[in-house]
Amino acid sequence: MQVLVHPDGEALARAAASTIAERAAGGPITVGLAGGSTPGPTYAALGETDIDWEAVTLWLSDERWVPHDAPESNGRKALERLPASAAGRLIRPRFTAYLDPADSAVHYEAQLRAIHPDGRPDVVILGMGSDGHTASLFPSSEALHAPDNRWYVANHVASLDVWRLTVTPALLRAADLVLVLVTGGDKAGVLADAINGPDGRYPIQLLRNSEGDVRFLVDEAAAAALPT
Ligand code: 6PG
């Protein structure tokens, strides 16, 4: 795992976007998009690169169990920041009022496996919550213990009393490149503890078992408690 410190969120976003654009220049890639607010500038910065969107398939590292046009939908939020030319490249989980989130996750997982015949997602973008969750793998939630043969599951988040769809630890272990975007001083303590502290305290620490390249892109505020 690498920790790459950037002066601020905009510099971090430009670095993340150029990493993805460089990968896309090497041939077709898939990119899992994180939700929340941190990745927005990165999605906007992708619009400033020369990325060929025909070479990119986008999917969602996690999604809220809400209609696609709901303001809190991660897919909607990503599309609001991505360039218009990326809009047709995003595969979103099915949502309907009568569909069970677990069934939607099974269907989405089949789509993900179909675009990853080698079993290795190319790039997965993640964020980190101030409780150390990532995607919708929240502390003490069932999805943390999803079977190794699952890539995407429904997860009830008791602390929020909501259903989410999320990547599993197995998918994150298999990813070729994981970019974790963390900004803000409110996450500094958890980030330092997650990176340097004992294992098993935070869901984000499951990335320690990743087979691929894991890079934390952080701003100086989030890096404040890291050893210098
Ligand atoms: C979500 C995200 C979640 C997010 C963290 C950080 O659906 O909310 O996927 O894991 O990455 O909660 O959120 P911020 O970037 O808004 O701090």
Short mmCIF file of C-alpha atoms and ligand atoms in Angstrom, two decimals:
data_model
loop_
_atom_site.label_atom_id
_atom_site.label_comp_id
_atom_site.label_asym_id
_atom_site.label_seq_id
_atom_site.Cartn_x
_atom_site.Cartn_y
_atom_site.Cartn_z
CA MET A 1 0.00 0.00 0.00
CA GLN A 2 1.25 3.47 -0.91
CA VAL A 3 0.18 6.79 0.64
CA LEU A 4 0.54 9.69 -1.78
CA VAL A 5 0.07 13.13 -0.20
CA HIS A 6 -1.19 16.03 -2.32
CA PRO A 7 -1.36 19.71 -1.30
CA ASP A 8 -5.16 19.85 -1.64
CA GLY A 9 -8.24 18.17 -3.07
CA GLU A 10 -7.86 19.67 -6.54
CA ALA A 11 -4.25 18.45 -6.90
CA LEU A 12 -5.37 15.03 -5.65
CA ALA A 13 -8.22 14.97 -8.20
CA ARG A 14 -5.87 15.84 -11.07
CA ALA A 15 -3.46 13.10 -10.01
CA ALA A 16 -6.23 10.51 -9.75
CA ALA A 17 -7.69 11.52 -13.13
CA SER A 18 -4.32 11.34 -14.88
CA THR A 19 -3.62 7.91 -13.37
CA ILE A 20 -6.89 6.64 -14.82
CA ALA A 21 -6.36 8.37 -18.19
CA GLU A 22 -2.87 6.81 -18.46
CA ARG A 23 -4.35 3.37 -17.82
CA ALA A 24 -7.07 3.93 -20.40
CA ALA A 25 -4.44 4.94 -22.98
CA GLY A 26 -3.04 1.43 -22.67
CA GLY A 27 -6.23 -0.26 -23.83
CA PRO A 28 -9.82 -0.87 -22.69
CA ILE A 29 -10.26 -0.62 -18.92
CA THR A 30 -13.03 -0.75 -16.37
CA VAL A 31 -13.29 1.70 -13.48
CA GLY A 32 -15.36 1.25 -10.33
CA LEU A 33 -16.59 4.64 -9.11
CA ALA A 34 -16.86 5.52 -5.43
CA GLY A 35 -19.81 7.41 -4.01
CA GLY A 36 -19.85 10.19 -1.46
CA SER A 37 -18.51 13.69 -2.08
CA THR A 38 -14.73 13.23 -2.24
CA PRO A 39 -14.47 11.72 -5.73
CA GLY A 40 -16.53 14.46 -7.44
CA PRO A 41 -13.50 16.63 -8.34
CA THR A 42 -11.75 13.55 -9.77
CA TYR A 43 -14.73 12.79 -12.02
CA ALA A 44 -14.73 16.42 -13.16
CA ALA A 45 -10.93 16.29 -13.71
CA LEU A 46 -11.39 13.25 -15.97
CA GLY A 47 -13.20 15.64 -18.30
CA GLU A 48 -9.97 17.66 -18.58
CA THR A 49 -7.95 14.65 -19.77
CA ASP A 50 -7.72 13.21 -23.28
CA ILE A 51 -9.27 9.93 -22.16
CA ASP A 52 -11.02 7.98 -24.91
CA TRP A 53 -14.31 7.09 -23.24
CA GLU A 54 -14.93 4.35 -25.78
CA ALA A 55 -12.04 2.54 -24.03
CA VAL A 56 -13.60 2.85 -20.58
CA THR A 57 -16.43 0.96 -18.90
CA LEU A 58 -17.62 2.52 -15.64
CA TRP A 59 -19.44 0.78 -12.79
CA LEU A 60 -20.21 1.64 -9.14
CA SER A 61 -18.14 0.44 -6.16
CA ASP A 62 -21.32 0.84 -4.16
CA GLU A 63 -24.79 2.28 -4.56
CA ARG A 64 -27.56 3.36 -2.29
CA TRP A 65 -30.81 1.39 -2.59
CA VAL A 66 -32.69 4.31 -4.11
CA PRO A 67 -34.14 5.20 -7.56
CA HIS A 68 -31.51 6.12 -10.17
CA ASP A 69 -32.74 9.74 -10.18
CA ALA A 70 -32.67 10.13 -6.38
CA PRO A 71 -30.31 12.95 -5.28
CA GLU A 72 -28.38 10.54 -3.03
CA SER A 73 -27.78 7.99 -5.78
CA ASN A 74 -24.03 7.47 -6.29
CA GLY A 75 -24.65 6.84 -9.97
CA ARG A 76 -26.54 10.10 -10.33
CA LYS A 77 -23.87 12.03 -8.37
CA ALA A 78 -21.08 10.58 -10.53
CA LEU A 79 -22.91 11.47 -13.76
CA GLU A 80 -23.40 15.02 -12.50
CA ARG A 81 -19.60 15.47 -12.37
CA LEU A 82 -18.37 13.26 -15.21
CA PRO A 83 -18.18 14.74 -18.71
CA ALA A 84 -21.25 14.12 -20.89
CA SER A 85 -19.17 11.82 -23.12
CA ALA A 86 -18.84 9.41 -20.18
CA ALA A 87 -22.58 9.13 -19.52
CA GLY A 88 -23.18 6.16 -21.78
CA ARG A 89 -20.25 4.25 -20.28
CA LEU A 90 -21.72 3.69 -16.80
CA ILE A 91 -23.33 0.36 -15.88
CA ARG A 92 -25.70 0.86 -12.95
CA PRO A 93 -27.35 -1.72 -10.70
CA ARG A 94 -31.04 -2.30 -11.37
CA PHE A 95 -33.46 -0.57 -9.02
CA THR A 96 -37.24 -0.96 -8.96
CA ALA A 97 -39.67 -0.70 -6.05
CA TYR A 98 -40.53 -4.43 -6.23
CA LEU A 99 -36.95 -5.72 -6.70
CA ASP A 100 -35.10 -7.16 -3.71
CA PRO A 101 -31.67 -5.50 -3.23
CA ALA A 102 -30.05 -8.93 -2.92
CA ASP A 103 -31.42 -9.92 -6.34
CA SER A 104 -30.21 -6.65 -7.84
CA ALA A 105 -26.73 -7.33 -6.41
CA VAL A 106 -26.68 -10.84 -7.94
CA HIS A 107 -27.66 -9.41 -11.33
CA TYR A 108 -25.05 -6.64 -11.10
CA GLU A 109 -22.39 -9.11 -10.04
CA ALA A 110 -23.10 -11.16 -13.18
CA GLN A 111 -22.64 -8.01 -15.26
CA LEU A 112 -19.35 -7.26 -13.50
CA ARG A 113 -18.05 -10.78 -14.03
CA ALA A 114 -19.03 -10.57 -17.71
CA ILE A 115 -16.85 -7.46 -18.19
CA HIS A 116 -13.98 -9.00 -16.23
CA PRO A 117 -13.44 -12.44 -17.83
CA ASP A 118 -9.99 -12.58 -16.21
CA GLY A 119 -11.51 -12.09 -12.78
CA ARG A 120 -9.51 -8.92 -12.16
CA PRO A 121 -11.23 -5.52 -12.01
CA ASP A 122 -8.84 -2.99 -13.53
CA VAL A 123 -9.33 0.13 -11.38
CA VAL A 124 -11.53 0.60 -8.32
CA ILE A 125 -11.97 4.04 -6.79
CA LEU A 126 -12.91 4.10 -3.11
CA GLY A 127 -13.49 6.68 -0.42
CA MET A 128 -13.22 6.28 3.33
CA GLY A 129 -15.71 7.34 5.95
CA SER A 130 -14.66 8.82 9.30
CA ASP A 131 -15.53 5.43 10.84
CA GLY A 132 -13.14 3.69 8.46
CA HIS A 133 -15.84 2.24 6.18
CA THR A 134 -15.23 2.00 2.47
CA ALA A 135 -17.73 1.48 -0.33
CA SER A 136 -20.70 0.30 1.75
CA LEU A 137 -18.62 -2.04 3.86
CA PHE A 138 -19.50 -0.51 7.21
CA PRO A 139 -18.12 -1.67 10.58
CA SER A 140 -19.95 -4.73 11.94
CA SER A 141 -22.00 -5.12 8.75
CA GLU A 142 -22.68 -8.50 7.15
CA ALA A 143 -21.04 -7.71 3.81
CA LEU A 144 -17.64 -7.64 5.51
CA HIS A 145 -18.02 -11.42 5.78
CA ALA A 146 -19.42 -12.05 2.29
CA PRO A 147 -18.35 -15.42 0.82
CA ASP A 148 -15.14 -15.39 -1.23
CA ASN A 149 -17.13 -16.29 -4.35
CA ARG A 150 -19.18 -13.10 -4.19
CA TRP A 151 -18.19 -9.80 -5.79
CA TYR A 152 -21.27 -7.68 -5.06
CA VAL A 153 -23.91 -7.97 -2.34
CA ALA A 154 -26.73 -6.12 -0.66
CA ASN A 155 -25.80 -4.85 2.78
CA HIS A 156 -28.11 -3.52 5.49
CA VAL A 157 -26.36 -0.68 7.31
CA ALA A 158 -27.92 -0.75 10.77
CA SER A 159 -26.39 2.57 11.87
CA LEU A 160 -28.19 4.31 9.00
CA ASP A 161 -31.09 1.83 8.73
CA VAL A 162 -30.65 1.69 4.97
CA TRP A 163 -29.92 -0.93 2.34
CA ARG A 164 -26.86 -0.51 0.15
CA LEU A 165 -25.30 -2.51 -2.67
CA THR A 166 -21.55 -2.90 -2.37
CA VAL A 167 -18.40 -4.55 -3.60
CA THR A 168 -17.20 -7.32 -1.34
CA PRO A 169 -13.76 -7.83 0.21
CA ALA A 170 -13.17 -10.54 -2.42
CA LEU A 171 -13.62 -8.12 -5.31
CA LEU A 172 -11.32 -5.57 -3.66
CA ARG A 173 -8.70 -8.28 -3.09
CA ALA A 174 -8.81 -9.15 -6.81
CA ALA A 175 -8.59 -5.59 -8.17
CA ASP A 176 -5.50 -4.65 -10.14
CA LEU A 177 -5.41 -1.03 -8.91
CA VAL A 178 -7.33 0.49 -5.99
CA LEU A 179 -7.30 4.27 -5.56
CA VAL A 180 -8.56 5.39 -2.14
CA LEU A 181 -9.33 9.11 -2.12
CA VAL A 182 -9.31 10.74 1.33
CA THR A 183 -9.47 14.45 2.09
CA GLY A 184 -10.13 16.55 5.17
CA GLY A 185 -8.74 16.80 8.67
CA ASP A 186 -11.74 14.98 10.14
CA LYS A 187 -10.36 11.74 8.71
CA ALA A 188 -6.73 12.26 9.75
CA GLY A 189 -6.88 10.22 12.96
CA VAL A 190 -8.71 7.25 11.45
CA LEU A 191 -6.49 7.30 8.37
CA ALA A 192 -3.29 7.20 10.43
CA ASP A 193 -4.72 4.44 12.62
CA ALA A 194 -5.96 2.46 9.62
CA ILE A 195 -2.62 2.71 7.81
CA ASN A 196 -0.26 2.14 10.74
CA GLY A 197 -2.41 0.66 13.49
CA PRO A 198 -3.31 -2.92 14.37
CA ASP A 199 -5.35 -4.90 11.84
CA GLY A 200 -9.06 -5.57 12.12
CA ARG A 201 -10.16 -2.19 13.43
CA TYR A 202 -11.61 -0.66 10.25
CA PRO A 203 -13.15 -2.06 7.07
CA ILE A 204 -10.67 -0.02 4.97
CA GLN A 205 -7.90 -2.20 6.40
CA LEU A 206 -9.15 -5.16 4.35
CA LEU A 207 -7.14 -3.56 1.53
CA ARG A 208 -4.02 -4.87 3.30
CA ASN A 209 -4.93 -8.24 1.73
CA SER A 210 -5.27 -6.89 -1.80
CA GLU A 211 -3.33 -8.73 -4.52
CA GLY A 212 -3.07 -5.53 -6.56
CA ASP A 213 -1.65 -2.04 -6.26
CA VAL A 214 -3.37 -0.05 -3.47
CA ARG A 215 -2.75 3.70 -3.41
CA PHE A 216 -4.16 6.12 -0.86
CA LEU A 217 -4.36 9.57 -2.46
CA VAL A 218 -4.76 11.99 0.42
CA ASP A 219 -4.59 15.74 0.92
CA GLU A 220 -2.35 17.37 3.53
CA ALA A 221 -5.23 17.81 5.96
CA ALA A 222 -6.05 14.10 5.94
CA ALA A 223 -2.33 13.26 6.19
CA ALA A 224 -1.83 15.43 9.29
CA ALA A 225 -1.60 12.48 11.74
CA LEU A 226 0.60 10.28 9.54
CA PRO A 227 4.19 9.85 10.71
CA THR A 228 6.47 12.24 8.82
C1 6PG B 1 -21.05 6.19 -0.19
C2 6PG B 1 -19.62 5.91 -0.43
C3 6PG B 1 -18.87 5.86 0.85
C4 6PG B 1 -17.96 7.07 0.83
C5 6PG B 1 -17.50 7.42 2.21
C6 6PG B 1 -16.76 8.76 2.19
O1 6PG B 1 -21.91 5.58 -0.82
O2 6PG B 1 -21.29 7.10 0.63
O3 6PG B 1 -19.30 5.00 -1.28
O4 6PG B 1 -18.09 4.74 1.09
O5 6PG B 1 -16.87 6.82 -0.02
O6 6PG B 1 -18.63 7.51 3.05
O7 6PG B 1 -17.70 9.74 1.83
P1 6PG B 1 -17.21 11.25 1.52
O8 6PG B 1 -16.33 11.16 0.32
O9 6PG B 1 -18.49 12.00 1.25
O10 6PG B 1 -16.48 11.71 2.76
#
